[in-house]
Short mmCIF file of C-alpha atoms in Angstrom, two decimals:
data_model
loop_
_atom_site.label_atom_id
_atom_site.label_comp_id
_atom_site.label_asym_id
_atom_site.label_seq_id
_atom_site.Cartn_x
_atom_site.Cartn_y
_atom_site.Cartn_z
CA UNK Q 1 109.04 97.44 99.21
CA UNK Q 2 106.08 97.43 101.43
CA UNK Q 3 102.40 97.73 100.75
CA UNK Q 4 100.45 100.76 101.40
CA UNK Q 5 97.21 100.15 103.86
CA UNK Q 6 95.07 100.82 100.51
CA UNK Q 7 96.47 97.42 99.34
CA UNK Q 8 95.04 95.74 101.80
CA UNK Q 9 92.30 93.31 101.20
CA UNK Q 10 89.32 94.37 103.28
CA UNK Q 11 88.22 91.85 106.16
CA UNK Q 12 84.97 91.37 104.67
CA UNK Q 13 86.03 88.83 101.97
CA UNK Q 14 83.58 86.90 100.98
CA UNK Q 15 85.14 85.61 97.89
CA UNK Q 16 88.25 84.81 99.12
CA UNK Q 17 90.29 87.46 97.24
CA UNK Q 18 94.09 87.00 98.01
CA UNK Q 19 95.58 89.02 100.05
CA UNK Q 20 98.52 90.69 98.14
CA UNK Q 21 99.83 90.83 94.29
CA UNK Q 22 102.54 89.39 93.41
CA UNK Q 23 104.84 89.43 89.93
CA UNK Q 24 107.30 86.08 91.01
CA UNK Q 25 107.23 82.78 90.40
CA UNK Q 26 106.21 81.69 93.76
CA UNK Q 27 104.26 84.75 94.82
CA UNK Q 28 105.84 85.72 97.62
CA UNK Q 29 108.29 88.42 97.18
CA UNK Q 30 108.48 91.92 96.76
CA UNK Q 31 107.14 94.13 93.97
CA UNK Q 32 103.68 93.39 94.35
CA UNK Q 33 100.84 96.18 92.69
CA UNK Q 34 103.06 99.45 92.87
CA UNK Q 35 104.58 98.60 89.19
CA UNK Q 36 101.21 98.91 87.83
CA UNK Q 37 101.34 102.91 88.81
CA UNK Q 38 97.86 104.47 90.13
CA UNK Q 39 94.91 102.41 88.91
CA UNK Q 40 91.73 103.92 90.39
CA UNK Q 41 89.66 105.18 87.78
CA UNK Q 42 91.73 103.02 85.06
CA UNK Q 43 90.65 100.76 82.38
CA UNK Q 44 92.82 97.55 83.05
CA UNK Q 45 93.10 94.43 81.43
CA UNK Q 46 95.06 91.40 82.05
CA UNK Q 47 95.93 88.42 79.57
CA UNK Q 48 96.59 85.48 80.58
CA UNK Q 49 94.78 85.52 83.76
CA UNK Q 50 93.64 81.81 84.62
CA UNK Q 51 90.50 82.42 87.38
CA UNK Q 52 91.30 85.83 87.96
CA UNK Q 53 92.53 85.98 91.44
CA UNK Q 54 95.03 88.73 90.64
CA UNK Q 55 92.16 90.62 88.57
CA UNK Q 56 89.78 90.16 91.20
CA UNK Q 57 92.01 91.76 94.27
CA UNK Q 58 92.95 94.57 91.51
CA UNK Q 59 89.13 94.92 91.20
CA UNK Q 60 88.31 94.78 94.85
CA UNK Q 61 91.28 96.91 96.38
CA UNK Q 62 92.82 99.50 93.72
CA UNK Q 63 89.20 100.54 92.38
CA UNK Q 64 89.94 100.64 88.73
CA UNK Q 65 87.15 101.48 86.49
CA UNK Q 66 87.21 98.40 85.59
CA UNK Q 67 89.58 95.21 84.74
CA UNK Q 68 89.33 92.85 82.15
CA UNK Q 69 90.50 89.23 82.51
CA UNK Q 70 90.96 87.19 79.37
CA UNK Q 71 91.80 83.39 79.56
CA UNK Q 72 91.26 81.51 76.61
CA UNK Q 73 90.95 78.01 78.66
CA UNK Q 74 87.29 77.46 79.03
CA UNK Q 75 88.02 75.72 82.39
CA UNK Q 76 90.16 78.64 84.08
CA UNK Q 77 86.95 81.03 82.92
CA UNK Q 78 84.52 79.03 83.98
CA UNK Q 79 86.57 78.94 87.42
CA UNK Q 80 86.69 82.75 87.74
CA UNK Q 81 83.05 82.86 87.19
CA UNK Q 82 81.82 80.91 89.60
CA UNK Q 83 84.31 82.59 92.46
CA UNK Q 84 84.38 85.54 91.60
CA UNK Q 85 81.84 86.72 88.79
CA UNK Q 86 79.63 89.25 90.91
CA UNK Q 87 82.59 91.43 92.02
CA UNK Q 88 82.24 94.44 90.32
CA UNK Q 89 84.39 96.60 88.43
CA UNK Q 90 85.61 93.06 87.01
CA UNK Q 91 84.67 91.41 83.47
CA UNK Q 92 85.99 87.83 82.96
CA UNK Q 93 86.06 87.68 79.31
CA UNK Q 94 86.88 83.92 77.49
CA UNK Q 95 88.98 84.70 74.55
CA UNK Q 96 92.63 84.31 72.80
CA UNK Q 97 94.07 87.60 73.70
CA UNK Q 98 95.30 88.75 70.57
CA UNK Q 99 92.06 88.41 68.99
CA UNK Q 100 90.36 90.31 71.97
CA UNK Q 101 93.04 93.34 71.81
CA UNK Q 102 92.53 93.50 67.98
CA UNK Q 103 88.88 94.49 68.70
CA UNK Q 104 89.33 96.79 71.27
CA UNK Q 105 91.53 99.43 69.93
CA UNK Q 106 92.86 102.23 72.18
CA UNK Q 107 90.66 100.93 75.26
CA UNK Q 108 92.94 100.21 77.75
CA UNK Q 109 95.18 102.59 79.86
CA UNK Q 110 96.98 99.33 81.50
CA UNK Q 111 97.67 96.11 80.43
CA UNK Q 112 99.36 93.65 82.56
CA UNK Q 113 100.54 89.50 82.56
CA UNK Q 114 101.87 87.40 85.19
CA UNK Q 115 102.90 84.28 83.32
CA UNK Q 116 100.27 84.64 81.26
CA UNK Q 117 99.68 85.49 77.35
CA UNK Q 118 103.16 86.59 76.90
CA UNK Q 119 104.23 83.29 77.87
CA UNK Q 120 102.42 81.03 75.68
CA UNK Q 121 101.82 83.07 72.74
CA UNK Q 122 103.88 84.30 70.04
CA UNK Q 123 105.00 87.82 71.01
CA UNK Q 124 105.26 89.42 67.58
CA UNK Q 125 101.84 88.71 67.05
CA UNK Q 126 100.73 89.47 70.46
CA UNK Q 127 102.71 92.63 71.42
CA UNK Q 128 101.31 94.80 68.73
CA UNK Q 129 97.87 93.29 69.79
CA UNK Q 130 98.86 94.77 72.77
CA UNK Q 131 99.95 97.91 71.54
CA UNK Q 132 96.67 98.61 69.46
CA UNK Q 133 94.91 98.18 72.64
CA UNK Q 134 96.27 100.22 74.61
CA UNK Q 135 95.95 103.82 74.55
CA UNK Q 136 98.84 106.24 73.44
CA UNK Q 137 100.89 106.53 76.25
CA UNK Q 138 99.46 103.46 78.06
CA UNK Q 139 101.30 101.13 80.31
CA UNK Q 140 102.25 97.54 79.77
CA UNK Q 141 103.81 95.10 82.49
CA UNK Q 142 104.83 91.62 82.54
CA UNK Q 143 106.91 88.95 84.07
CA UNK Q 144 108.19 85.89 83.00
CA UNK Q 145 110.72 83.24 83.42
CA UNK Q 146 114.28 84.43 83.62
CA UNK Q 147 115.38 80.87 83.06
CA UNK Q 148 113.93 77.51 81.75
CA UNK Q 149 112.25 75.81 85.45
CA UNK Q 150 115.30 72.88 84.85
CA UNK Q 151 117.65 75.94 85.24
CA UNK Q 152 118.53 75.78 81.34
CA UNK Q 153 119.25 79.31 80.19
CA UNK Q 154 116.82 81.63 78.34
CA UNK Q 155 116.64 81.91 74.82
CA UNK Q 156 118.77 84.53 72.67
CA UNK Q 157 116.39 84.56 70.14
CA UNK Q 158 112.46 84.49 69.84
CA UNK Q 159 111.81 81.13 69.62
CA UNK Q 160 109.37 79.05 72.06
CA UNK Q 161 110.29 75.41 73.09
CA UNK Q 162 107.45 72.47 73.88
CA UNK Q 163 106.73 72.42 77.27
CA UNK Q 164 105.26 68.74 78.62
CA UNK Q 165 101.75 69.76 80.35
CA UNK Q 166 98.51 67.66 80.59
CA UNK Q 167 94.97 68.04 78.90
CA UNK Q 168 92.14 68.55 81.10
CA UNK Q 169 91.53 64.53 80.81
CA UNK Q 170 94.99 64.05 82.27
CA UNK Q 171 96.58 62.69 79.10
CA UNK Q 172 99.93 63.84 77.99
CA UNK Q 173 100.76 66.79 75.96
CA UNK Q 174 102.92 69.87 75.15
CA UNK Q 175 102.42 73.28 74.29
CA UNK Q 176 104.74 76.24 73.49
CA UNK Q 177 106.24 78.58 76.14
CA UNK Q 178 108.46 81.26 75.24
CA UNK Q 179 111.44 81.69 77.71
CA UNK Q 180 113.87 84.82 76.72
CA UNK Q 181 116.47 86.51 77.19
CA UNK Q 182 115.55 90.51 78.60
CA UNK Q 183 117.45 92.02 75.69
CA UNK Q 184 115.54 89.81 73.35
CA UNK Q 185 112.63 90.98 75.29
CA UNK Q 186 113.62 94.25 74.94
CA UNK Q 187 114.10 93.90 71.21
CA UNK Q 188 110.48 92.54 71.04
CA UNK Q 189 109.03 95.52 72.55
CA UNK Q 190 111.08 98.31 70.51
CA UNK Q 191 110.05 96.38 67.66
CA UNK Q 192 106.08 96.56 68.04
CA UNK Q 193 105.95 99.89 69.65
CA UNK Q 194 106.54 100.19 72.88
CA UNK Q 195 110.06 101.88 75.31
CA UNK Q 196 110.94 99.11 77.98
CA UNK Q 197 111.47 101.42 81.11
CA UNK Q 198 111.84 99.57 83.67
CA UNK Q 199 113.06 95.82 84.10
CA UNK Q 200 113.85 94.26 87.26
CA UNK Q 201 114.81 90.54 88.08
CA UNK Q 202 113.28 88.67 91.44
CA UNK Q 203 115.33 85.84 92.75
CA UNK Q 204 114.12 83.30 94.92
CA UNK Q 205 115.74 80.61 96.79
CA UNK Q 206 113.62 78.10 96.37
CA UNK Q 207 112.67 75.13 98.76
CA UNK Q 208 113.55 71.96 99.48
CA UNK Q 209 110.82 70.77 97.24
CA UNK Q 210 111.89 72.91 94.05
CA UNK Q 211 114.89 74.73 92.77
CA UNK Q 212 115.22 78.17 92.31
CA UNK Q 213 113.39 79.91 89.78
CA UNK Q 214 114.02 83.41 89.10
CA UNK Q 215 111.38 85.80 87.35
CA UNK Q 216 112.16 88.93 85.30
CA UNK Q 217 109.36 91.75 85.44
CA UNK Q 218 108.94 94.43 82.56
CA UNK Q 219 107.12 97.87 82.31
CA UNK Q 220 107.39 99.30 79.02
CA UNK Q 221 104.83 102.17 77.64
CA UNK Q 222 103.20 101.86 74.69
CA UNK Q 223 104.81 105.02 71.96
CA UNK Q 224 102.74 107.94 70.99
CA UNK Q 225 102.62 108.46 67.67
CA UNK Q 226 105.13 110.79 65.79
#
């Protein structure tokens, strides 16, 4: 899949904006924006976003009417604020997403993560979050792991496992990732109201460095009501 010109980041880039959007692991590979469908004039939001980067070339290139990008980490926000907080047609908003989906009913025509919310929070709680803020019809599209980074297979049921990670202060800790299975995906999202209609897994070979990690990419669309 190639990019169209329009995805292009303009040469006068002040800010830095990266150059492409990508779903994988190691961002480079192929689909990049296109499974998001036509944004311009769209209300987008996406959870999980860290600093923003992807927000901010969705912002600068695609000309939504605006996206939204929640982090909950108080350092990530603060990072997406300082590089890219005047870019307009994006809001970096510093909140648990579930809470800020719950109070934005039926605002949102697209919602989006790359390794974000879906990842680290419980997805019964946070799907129908989800699905209450986006609009009847709307669009949700995520990746995630297809496998545990080690290589361990993906869970068969919805259960999360401790990943080690590090508090800002460098000391250890853990915190909980959820690595599944697509039809246990797929389960999740029939459940709390949305039909999965597209899935597609990108495979990587990796580098010398790392092994390869493989990333599975969902679109499902939230149901209209009966």
């Amino acid at each position: 899949m190639t990019l169209s010109p329009s995805s292009t980041v303009p040469t006068d880039n002040p800010h830095g904006i990266v150059d492409r959007f990508h779903w994988d692991w190691y961002q480079r590979a192929e689909p990049g924006p296109d499974l998001l469908g036509d944004i311009a004039d769209r209300v987008v939001v996406e959870l999980g976003a860290g600093p923003g980067r992807q927000a901010a070339y969705l912002a600068h290139v695609h000309l939504p009417a605006r996206v939204v990008a929640v982090d909950r980490d108080p350092a990530q926000h603060r990072r997406g604020r300082e590089r890219f907080g005047d870019i307009s047609r994006l809001e970096l908003v510093h909140d648990d997403a579930v809470s800020y989906m719950a109070r934005h009913p039926g605002v949102f025509d697209v919602a989006y993560c790359v390794f974000g919310a879906l990842d680290f929070t419980d997805p019964s709680t946070l799907l129908p979050a989800i699905a209450d803020g986006l609009r009847p019809g709307g669009l949700l599209v995520f990746s995630t792991l297809a496998h545990y980074r080690h290589g361990s297979p993906p869970e068969t049921e919805p259960r999360p496992a401790e990943i080690p990670t590090r508090r800002p202060d460098g000391t250890p800790a853990t915190m909980l990732r959820w690595v599944l299975d697509i039809p246990v995906w797929h389960k999740l999202c029939d459940e709390h109201g949305f039909e999965t209609v597209h899935t597609e897994a990108i495979h990587d070979p990796g580098s010398t460095h790392e092994p390869p990690i493989a990333t599975n990419v969902f679109r499902a669309v939230r149901r209209r009501a009966a």
